[in-house]
Amino acid sequence: MFSWLGTDDRRKKEPEVFQTVSEGLKKLYKTKLLPLEESYKFHEFHSPALEDADFDNKPMVLLVGQYSTGKTSFIRYLLEQDFPGMRIGPEPTTDSFIAVMHGDTEGVIPGNALVVDPKKPFRKLNAFGNAFLNRFVCAQLPNPVLESISVIDTPGILSGEKQRISRGYDFAAVLEWFAERVDRIILLFDAHKLDISDEFSEVIKALKNHEDKIRVVLNKADQIETQQLMRVYGALMWSLGKIVNTPEVIRVYIGSFWSHPLLIPDNRKLFEAEEQDLFKDIQSLPRNAALRKLNDLIKRARLAKVHAYIISSLKKEMPAVFGKENKKKELIGSLGDIYKRIEREHQISPGDFPNLKKMQDQLQAQDLNKFQPLKPKLLEAVDDMLANDIASLMVLVRQEETQRPNAVVKGGAFDGTLDGPFGHGYGEGAGEGIDEAEWVVAPHFKSSSGSVAVIV
């Protein structure tokens, strides 16, 4: 008699069919996850709402490091050409965030114009104000590398007394915003400057929860001898171990990423192998871009669910009329206990909860009475998305990967590492001694009198 009810219920639970992964992610986010985020003020606490450009944009690589570690030179090395607004020097030269992207003609787009462009994934950066936007530009140029990826150059992180001078915007928060949206984060270290300043330490901590995207590069390694390089590598691993709180050893790529001959060529084979490993990792980004966006959406959904439980629990505990301020202070102070209760009631992993101290600070400025009570329908929609829709999208991801087996970064240094002027085999065989001032045969054919023996 009521068999139509069961049919309708089954129809609701069937996952939607999408043509592309990007289209599926956009629709799932807008219909199932965004309503939950808006209801519980997720954007005020964690991250601004995602837009279509966030799902459609090319893979991005973020370069982070202290000043004069070779970030801009690294980009120049990858592209094998200069880009608009580029400045290279031993002093802190790059004082802006520069998004290096593909364009039909060379040019620079200033930050205020950039954040109103719906085709660029930077619209939500306007929240950081003019102090930041005056230090943000997009450099466009026609380059084959940029047809597959975009690169974000960042200001050199300061050390010593210089780091006490305010930038006028929250530097760590801006990097955290980029970290959520990029596909790779490359931390560059200079082999001669291994000290990690307070600001750099704060930045690395801001990149927490994105450890899977981080790659570490020990640059300018050709300027030190083999014995010193071994000690420098050990010192870097020790420094990172105190900041990056992971049980695994972080991977560090060693090399000299600029288009000049090696100063000390003893470790050429090592540098070539490390460069190839790093380039293979970067080249795989276009092929894995859809999977990365899917992974980030799942992480965001889990955080949004936990956030909804926290906000609704605080709303439930607030009195209707009297003693609101005292109760607010009490709830914020006991937020850790609320976390534990939610963890037990809803079987949530402790790793899914937001940072306790940061959450307490953010709650100070909020009116807890305006929070929403728990809305099961919104949470059910997100659960349905994670259980059914994401599974169908995973199948589509694999199909897209098989249809584009050659989706790798091409051009620039990615084409020239095997046969470029200073690439593999340089200084070997017929090219042995190419960087030496004397003939390479001289040391081998010296006679006892010191003169060169002539072989007829």
mmCIF file of C-alpha atoms in Angstrom, residues 37-330:
data_model
loop_
_atom_site.group_PDB
_atom_site.id
_atom_site.type_symbol
_atom_site.label_atom_id
_atom_site.label_comp_id
_atom_site.label_asym_id
_atom_site.label_seq_id
_atom_site.Cartn_x
_atom_site.Cartn_y
_atom_site.Cartn_z
ATOM 1 C CA GLU A 37 28.611 26.372 6.788
ATOM 2 C CA GLU A 38 26.321 29.408 6.536
ATOM 3 C CA SER A 39 24.003 28.227 9.306
ATOM 4 C CA TYR A 40 26.833 27.846 11.857
ATOM 5 C CA LYS A 41 29.074 30.812 10.828
ATOM 6 C CA PHE A 42 31.832 28.521 9.598
ATOM 7 C CA HIS A 43 33.259 31.298 7.400
ATOM 8 C CA GLU A 44 33.792 33.614 10.363
ATOM 9 C CA PHE A 45 35.734 30.985 12.304
ATOM 10 C CA HIS A 46 37.678 28.990 9.728
ATOM 11 C CA SER A 47 37.714 29.726 6.017
ATOM 12 C CA PRO A 48 35.755 31.900 3.536
ATOM 13 C CA ALA A 49 33.220 30.252 1.264
ATOM 14 C CA LEU A 50 34.574 28.526 -1.837
ATOM 15 C CA GLU A 51 33.767 29.853 -5.312
ATOM 16 C CA ASP A 52 33.648 28.297 -8.786
ATOM 17 C CA ALA A 53 37.193 29.510 -9.525
ATOM 18 C CA ASP A 54 38.501 27.484 -6.565
ATOM 19 C CA PHE A 55 37.336 24.296 -8.292
ATOM 20 C CA ASP A 56 38.292 25.310 -11.854
ATOM 21 C CA ASN A 57 41.755 26.835 -11.345
ATOM 22 C CA LYS A 58 45.029 25.161 -12.309
ATOM 23 C CA PRO A 59 47.204 23.500 -9.652
ATOM 24 C CA MET A 60 49.166 26.062 -7.632
ATOM 25 C CA VAL A 61 52.616 25.828 -6.023
ATOM 26 C CA LEU A 62 53.345 28.070 -3.024
ATOM 27 C CA LEU A 63 56.980 28.994 -2.277
ATOM 28 C CA VAL A 64 57.789 29.918 1.334
ATOM 29 C CA GLY A 65 61.134 30.729 2.935
ATOM 30 C CA GLN A 66 63.292 33.313 4.629
ATOM 31 C CA TYR A 67 64.714 36.135 2.548
ATOM 32 C CA SER A 68 67.491 35.304 0.067
ATOM 33 C CA THR A 69 66.846 31.554 0.061
ATOM 34 C CA GLY A 70 66.286 31.574 -3.707
ATOM 35 C CA LYS A 71 62.459 31.573 -4.034
ATOM 36 C CA THR A 72 62.325 33.956 -7.004
ATOM 37 C CA SER A 73 65.394 32.297 -8.569
ATOM 38 C CA PHE A 74 63.607 28.940 -8.215
ATOM 39 C CA ILE A 75 60.665 30.251 -10.258
ATOM 40 C CA ARG A 76 63.058 31.755 -12.810
ATOM 41 C CA TYR A 77 64.787 28.358 -13.025
ATOM 42 C CA LEU A 78 61.488 26.508 -13.626
ATOM 43 C CA LEU A 79 60.234 28.938 -16.286
ATOM 44 C CA GLU A 80 63.662 29.539 -17.881
ATOM 45 C CA GLN A 81 62.677 33.174 -18.389
ATOM 46 C CA ASP A 82 62.093 36.337 -16.366
ATOM 47 C CA PHE A 83 58.580 37.280 -15.276
ATOM 48 C CA PRO A 84 57.110 40.788 -14.784
ATOM 49 C CA GLY A 85 57.892 42.297 -11.388
ATOM 50 C CA MET A 86 60.793 39.899 -10.730
ATOM 51 C CA ARG A 87 63.642 41.137 -8.543
ATOM 52 C CA ILE A 88 66.543 38.974 -7.394
ATOM 53 C CA GLY A 89 69.213 39.982 -4.895
ATOM 54 C CA PRO A 90 70.970 38.978 -1.667
ATOM 55 C CA GLU A 91 68.881 41.441 0.343
ATOM 56 C CA PRO A 92 65.098 41.079 1.007
ATOM 57 C CA THR A 93 63.923 42.008 -2.528
ATOM 58 C CA THR A 94 60.464 40.470 -2.948
ATOM 59 C CA ASP A 95 58.156 42.456 -0.656
ATOM 60 C CA SER A 96 54.906 41.266 -2.274
ATOM 61 C CA PHE A 97 52.909 38.143 -2.927
ATOM 62 C CA ILE A 98 53.283 37.517 -6.673
ATOM 63 C CA ALA A 99 50.956 35.047 -8.396
ATOM 64 C CA VAL A 100 52.817 33.962 -11.538
ATOM 65 C CA MET A 101 50.140 32.773 -13.986
ATOM 66 C CA HIS A 102 49.673 32.119 -17.685
ATOM 67 C CA GLY A 103 48.550 34.949 -19.947
ATOM 68 C CA ASP A 104 48.604 35.730 -23.655
ATOM 69 C CA THR A 105 50.700 38.863 -23.069
ATOM 70 C CA GLU A 106 53.160 39.887 -20.365
ATOM 71 C CA GLY A 107 51.770 42.195 -17.720
ATOM 72 C CA VAL A 108 51.055 42.851 -14.056
ATOM 73 C CA ILE A 109 47.591 43.006 -12.468
ATOM 74 C CA PRO A 110 47.508 44.871 -9.114
ATOM 75 C CA GLY A 111 45.861 43.261 -6.094
ATOM 76 C CA ASN A 112 42.710 45.421 -5.877
ATOM 77 C CA ALA A 113 41.845 44.648 -9.508
ATOM 78 C CA LEU A 114 42.786 40.986 -9.057
ATOM 79 C CA VAL A 115 40.352 40.261 -6.209
ATOM 80 C CA VAL A 116 37.311 41.424 -8.228
ATOM 81 C CA ASP A 117 38.066 39.088 -11.147
ATOM 82 C CA PRO A 118 35.630 36.109 -10.898
ATOM 83 C CA LYS A 119 37.892 33.974 -13.114
ATOM 84 C CA LYS A 120 40.756 34.144 -10.604
ATOM 85 C CA PRO A 121 40.625 32.199 -7.309
ATOM 86 C CA PHE A 122 41.634 35.219 -5.189
ATOM 87 C CA ARG A 123 38.341 37.059 -4.551
ATOM 88 C CA LYS A 124 38.166 36.186 -0.846
ATOM 89 C CA LEU A 125 41.587 37.776 -0.200
ATOM 90 C CA ASN A 126 39.871 41.182 -0.037
ATOM 91 C CA ALA A 127 39.141 40.346 3.623
ATOM 92 C CA PHE A 128 42.809 41.106 4.455
ATOM 93 C CA GLY A 129 42.380 44.762 3.462
ATOM 94 C CA ASN A 130 44.366 47.310 1.487
ATOM 95 C CA ALA A 131 47.567 46.781 3.457
ATOM 96 C CA PHE A 132 47.737 43.311 1.929
ATOM 97 C CA LEU A 133 46.228 44.087 -1.490
ATOM 98 C CA ASN A 134 48.868 46.773 -2.060
ATOM 99 C CA ARG A 135 51.410 43.972 -1.638
ATOM 100 C CA PHE A 136 49.696 41.460 -3.911
ATOM 101 C CA VAL A 137 50.057 41.298 -7.708
ATOM 102 C CA CYS A 138 49.552 38.807 -10.520
ATOM 103 C CA ALA A 139 52.348 38.489 -13.089
ATOM 104 C CA GLN A 140 51.046 37.069 -16.363
ATOM 105 C CA LEU A 141 53.188 35.792 -19.218
ATOM 106 C CA PRO A 142 53.020 33.207 -22.023
ATOM 107 C CA ASN A 143 55.049 30.240 -20.815
ATOM 108 C CA PRO A 144 54.472 26.487 -21.397
ATOM 109 C CA VAL A 145 55.060 25.667 -17.710
ATOM 110 C CA LEU A 146 52.284 28.063 -16.661
ATOM 111 C CA GLU A 147 49.810 26.359 -18.991
ATOM 112 C CA SER A 148 49.697 23.520 -16.437
ATOM 113 C CA ILE A 149 50.465 25.159 -13.063
ATOM 114 C CA SER A 150 50.598 28.560 -11.351
ATOM 115 C CA VAL A 151 53.300 29.586 -8.868
ATOM 116 C CA ILE A 152 52.902 31.897 -5.865
ATOM 117 C CA ASP A 153 56.036 33.813 -4.801
ATOM 118 C CA THR A 154 55.958 35.181 -1.247
ATOM 119 C CA PRO A 155 57.869 37.898 0.635
ATOM 120 C CA GLY A 156 61.002 36.701 2.386
ATOM 121 C CA ILE A 157 60.321 35.805 6.002
ATOM 122 C CA LEU A 158 62.240 38.131 8.275
ATOM 123 C CA SER A 159 64.569 37.353 11.165
ATOM 124 C CA GLY A 160 66.059 39.257 14.080
ATOM 125 C CA GLU A 161 64.870 42.809 14.788
ATOM 126 C CA LYS A 162 63.316 43.141 11.321
ATOM 127 C CA GLN A 163 60.549 40.677 12.151
ATOM 128 C CA ARG A 164 59.229 43.001 14.861
ATOM 129 C CA ILE A 165 58.199 45.564 12.228
ATOM 130 C CA SER A 166 54.530 45.026 11.454
ATOM 131 C CA ARG A 167 53.632 44.231 7.843
ATOM 132 C CA GLY A 168 50.215 45.822 8.275
ATOM 133 C CA TYR A 169 48.393 42.521 7.688
ATOM 134 C CA ASP A 170 48.353 39.049 9.223
ATOM 135 C CA PHE A 171 51.164 37.377 7.257
ATOM 136 C CA ALA A 172 50.624 33.918 8.786
ATOM 137 C CA ALA A 173 46.855 34.093 8.133
ATOM 138 C CA VAL A 174 47.425 34.946 4.451
ATOM 139 C CA LEU A 175 49.795 31.985 4.076
ATOM 140 C CA GLU A 176 47.251 29.748 5.796
ATOM 141 C CA TRP A 177 44.603 30.927 3.288
ATOM 142 C CA PHE A 178 46.897 30.013 0.393
ATOM 143 C CA ALA A 179 47.887 26.699 2.028
ATOM 144 C CA GLU A 180 44.240 25.538 1.990
ATOM 145 C CA ARG A 181 43.969 26.150 -1.752
ATOM 146 C CA VAL A 182 47.349 25.234 -3.252
ATOM 147 C CA ASP A 183 48.505 21.782 -4.336
ATOM 148 C CA ARG A 184 52.137 22.034 -3.158
ATOM 149 C CA ILE A 185 53.928 24.075 -0.507
ATOM 150 C CA ILE A 186 57.690 24.261 -1.020
ATOM 151 C CA LEU A 187 59.701 25.418 2.001
ATOM 152 C CA LEU A 188 63.094 26.688 0.869
ATOM 153 C CA PHE A 189 66.154 26.807 3.131
ATOM 154 C CA ASP A 190 69.555 28.324 2.392
ATOM 155 C CA ALA A 191 72.436 25.967 3.202
ATOM 156 C CA HIS A 192 74.162 28.928 4.931
ATOM 157 C CA LYS A 193 71.131 30.143 6.944
ATOM 158 C CA LEU A 194 69.498 27.329 8.857
ATOM 159 C CA ASP A 195 68.229 29.424 11.761
ATOM 160 C CA ILE A 196 64.429 29.374 11.883
ATOM 161 C CA SER A 197 63.218 32.789 13.043
ATOM 162 C CA ASP A 198 60.140 33.333 15.221
ATOM 163 C CA GLU A 199 58.119 34.500 12.216
ATOM 164 C CA PHE A 200 59.195 31.463 10.151
ATOM 165 C CA SER A 201 58.315 29.168 13.051
ATOM 166 C CA GLU A 202 54.873 30.818 13.279
ATOM 167 C CA VAL A 203 54.390 30.358 9.527
ATOM 168 C CA ILE A 204 55.295 26.643 9.631
ATOM 169 C CA LYS A 205 52.815 26.158 12.488
ATOM 170 C CA ALA A 206 50.151 27.977 10.408
ATOM 171 C CA LEU A 207 50.680 25.315 7.733
ATOM 172 C CA LYS A 208 49.651 22.590 10.182
ATOM 173 C CA ASN A 209 47.039 20.176 8.781
ATOM 174 C CA HIS A 210 48.606 20.600 5.331
ATOM 175 C CA GLU A 211 51.710 18.478 5.934
ATOM 176 C CA ASP A 212 50.784 16.252 2.972
ATOM 177 C CA LYS A 213 51.362 19.232 0.640
ATOM 178 C CA ILE A 214 54.716 20.348 2.125
ATOM 179 C CA ARG A 215 58.042 19.639 0.432
ATOM 180 C CA VAL A 216 61.333 20.966 1.860
ATOM 181 C CA VAL A 217 64.198 22.108 -0.370
ATOM 182 C CA LEU A 218 67.756 22.710 0.888
ATOM 183 C CA ASN A 219 68.912 25.210 -1.738
ATOM 184 C CA LYS A 220 72.404 26.489 -2.636
ATOM 185 C CA ALA A 221 73.900 23.151 -1.560
ATOM 186 C CA ASP A 222 76.627 23.391 -4.236
ATOM 187 C CA GLN A 223 78.354 26.144 -2.241
ATOM 188 C CA ILE A 224 79.568 23.842 0.526
ATOM 189 C CA GLU A 225 81.830 20.785 0.619
ATOM 190 C CA THR A 226 80.483 17.243 1.046
ATOM 191 C CA GLN A 227 81.471 16.967 4.700
ATOM 192 C CA GLN A 228 79.821 20.271 5.598
ATOM 193 C CA LEU A 229 76.737 19.366 3.538
ATOM 194 C CA MET A 230 76.239 16.243 5.642
ATOM 195 C CA ARG A 231 76.324 18.359 8.825
ATOM 196 C CA VAL A 232 74.042 21.047 7.357
ATOM 197 C CA TYR A 233 71.481 18.410 6.364
ATOM 198 C CA GLY A 234 71.552 16.934 9.877
ATOM 199 C CA ALA A 235 71.158 20.394 11.455
ATOM 200 C CA LEU A 236 68.183 21.181 9.204
ATOM 201 C CA MET A 237 66.453 17.921 10.112
ATOM 202 C CA TRP A 238 67.025 18.658 13.797
ATOM 203 C CA SER A 239 65.552 22.180 13.454
ATOM 204 C CA LEU A 240 62.524 20.933 11.539
ATOM 205 C CA GLY A 241 61.940 18.168 14.073
ATOM 206 C CA LYS A 242 61.331 20.777 16.785
ATOM 207 C CA ILE A 243 58.684 22.609 14.730
ATOM 208 C CA VAL A 244 56.987 20.047 12.465
ATOM 209 C CA ASN A 245 55.325 17.756 14.982
ATOM 210 C CA THR A 246 55.031 14.578 12.922
ATOM 211 C CA PRO A 247 56.344 11.109 13.793
ATOM 212 C CA GLU A 248 57.609 10.646 10.216
ATOM 213 C CA VAL A 249 60.837 12.136 8.910
ATOM 214 C CA ILE A 250 60.033 14.950 6.483
ATOM 215 C CA ARG A 251 61.500 14.606 2.953
ATOM 216 C CA VAL A 252 64.194 17.174 2.122
ATOM 217 C CA TYR A 253 65.360 17.729 -1.472
ATOM 218 C CA ILE A 254 68.971 18.881 -1.796
ATOM 219 C CA GLY A 255 70.267 20.890 -4.737
ATOM 220 C CA SER A 256 71.062 24.218 -6.345
ATOM 221 C CA PHE A 257 68.079 25.533 -8.237
ATOM 222 C CA TRP A 258 69.383 28.228 -10.553
ATOM 223 C CA SER A 259 70.841 28.250 -14.069
ATOM 224 C CA HIS A 260 74.541 28.542 -13.204
ATOM 225 C CA PRO A 261 77.326 25.943 -13.114
ATOM 226 C CA LEU A 262 77.806 24.217 -9.760
ATOM 227 C CA LEU A 263 80.429 25.961 -7.640
ATOM 228 C CA ILE A 264 81.523 22.679 -6.033
ATOM 229 C CA PRO A 265 80.565 19.850 -8.431
ATOM 230 C CA ASP A 266 81.501 16.966 -6.091
ATOM 231 C CA ASN A 267 77.853 16.063 -5.382
ATOM 232 C CA ARG A 268 76.539 16.547 -8.924
ATOM 233 C CA LYS A 269 74.977 13.072 -9.130
ATOM 234 C CA LEU A 270 73.127 13.613 -5.840
ATOM 235 C CA PHE A 271 71.803 17.018 -6.934
ATOM 236 C CA GLU A 272 70.649 15.620 -10.295
ATOM 237 C CA ALA A 273 68.772 12.730 -8.655
ATOM 238 C CA GLU A 274 67.139 15.041 -6.077
ATOM 239 C CA GLU A 275 66.096 17.516 -8.773
ATOM 240 C CA GLN A 276 64.523 14.757 -10.829
ATOM 241 C CA ASP A 277 62.550 13.533 -7.797
ATOM 242 C CA LEU A 278 61.263 17.040 -7.036
ATOM 243 C CA PHE A 279 60.363 17.735 -10.658
ATOM 244 C CA LYS A 280 58.492 14.435 -10.958
ATOM 245 C CA ASP A 281 56.483 15.422 -7.895
ATOM 246 C CA ILE A 282 55.597 18.827 -9.385
ATOM 247 C CA GLN A 283 54.865 17.318 -12.805
ATOM 248 C CA SER A 284 52.268 14.983 -11.291
ATOM 249 C CA LEU A 285 50.159 17.897 -9.986
ATOM 250 C CA PRO A 286 47.875 18.338 -13.050
ATOM 251 C CA ARG A 287 47.094 14.616 -13.077
ATOM 252 C CA ASN A 288 46.232 14.603 -9.353
ATOM 253 C CA ALA A 289 44.533 18.025 -9.179
ATOM 254 C CA ALA A 290 40.965 16.659 -9.143
ATOM 255 C CA LEU A 291 41.822 14.164 -6.403
ATOM 256 C CA ARG A 292 43.419 16.922 -4.314
ATOM 257 C CA LYS A 293 40.300 19.125 -4.601
ATOM 258 C CA LEU A 294 38.137 16.163 -3.641
ATOM 259 C CA ASN A 295 40.377 15.448 -0.637
ATOM 260 C CA ASP A 296 40.252 19.094 0.489
ATOM 261 C CA LEU A 297 36.453 19.146 0.224
ATOM 262 C CA ILE A 298 36.224 16.036 2.435
ATOM 263 C CA LYS A 299 38.527 17.650 5.029
ATOM 264 C CA ARG A 300 36.409 20.811 4.929
ATOM 265 C CA ALA A 301 33.184 18.814 5.345
ATOM 266 C CA ARG A 302 34.515 16.974 8.394
ATOM 267 C CA LEU A 303 35.619 20.239 9.998
ATOM 268 C CA ALA A 304 32.258 21.879 9.201
ATOM 269 C CA LYS A 305 30.408 18.998 10.889
ATOM 270 C CA VAL A 306 32.500 19.263 14.046
ATOM 271 C CA HIS A 307 32.068 23.055 14.024
ATOM 272 C CA ALA A 308 28.273 22.618 13.827
ATOM 273 C CA TYR A 309 28.326 20.308 16.868
ATOM 274 C CA ILE A 310 30.433 22.809 18.854
ATOM 275 C CA ILE A 311 28.259 25.832 17.979
ATOM 276 C CA SER A 312 24.988 24.010 18.685
ATOM 277 C CA SER A 313 26.338 22.698 22.024
ATOM 278 C CA LEU A 314 27.252 26.234 23.105
ATOM 279 C CA LYS A 315 23.803 27.493 22.055
ATOM 280 C CA LYS A 316 22.121 24.715 24.041
ATOM 281 C CA GLU A 317 24.005 25.655 27.247
ATOM 282 C CA MET A 318 23.267 29.401 27.064
ATOM 283 C CA PRO A 319 20.506 30.778 29.374
ATOM 284 C CA ALA A 320 17.501 32.496 27.764
ATOM 285 C CA VAL A 321 17.459 35.663 29.907
ATOM 286 C CA PHE A 322 19.815 36.204 32.854
ATOM 287 C CA GLY A 323 23.524 35.536 33.435
ATOM 288 C CA LYS A 324 24.504 35.414 29.760
ATOM 289 C CA GLU A 325 27.955 36.983 30.104
ATOM 290 C CA ASN A 326 29.000 34.832 33.067
ATOM 291 C CA LYS A 327 27.774 31.687 31.306
ATOM 292 C CA LYS A 328 29.651 32.685 28.143
ATOM 293 C CA LYS A 329 32.928 32.999 30.087
ATOM 294 C CA GLU A 330 32.277 29.667 31.781
#
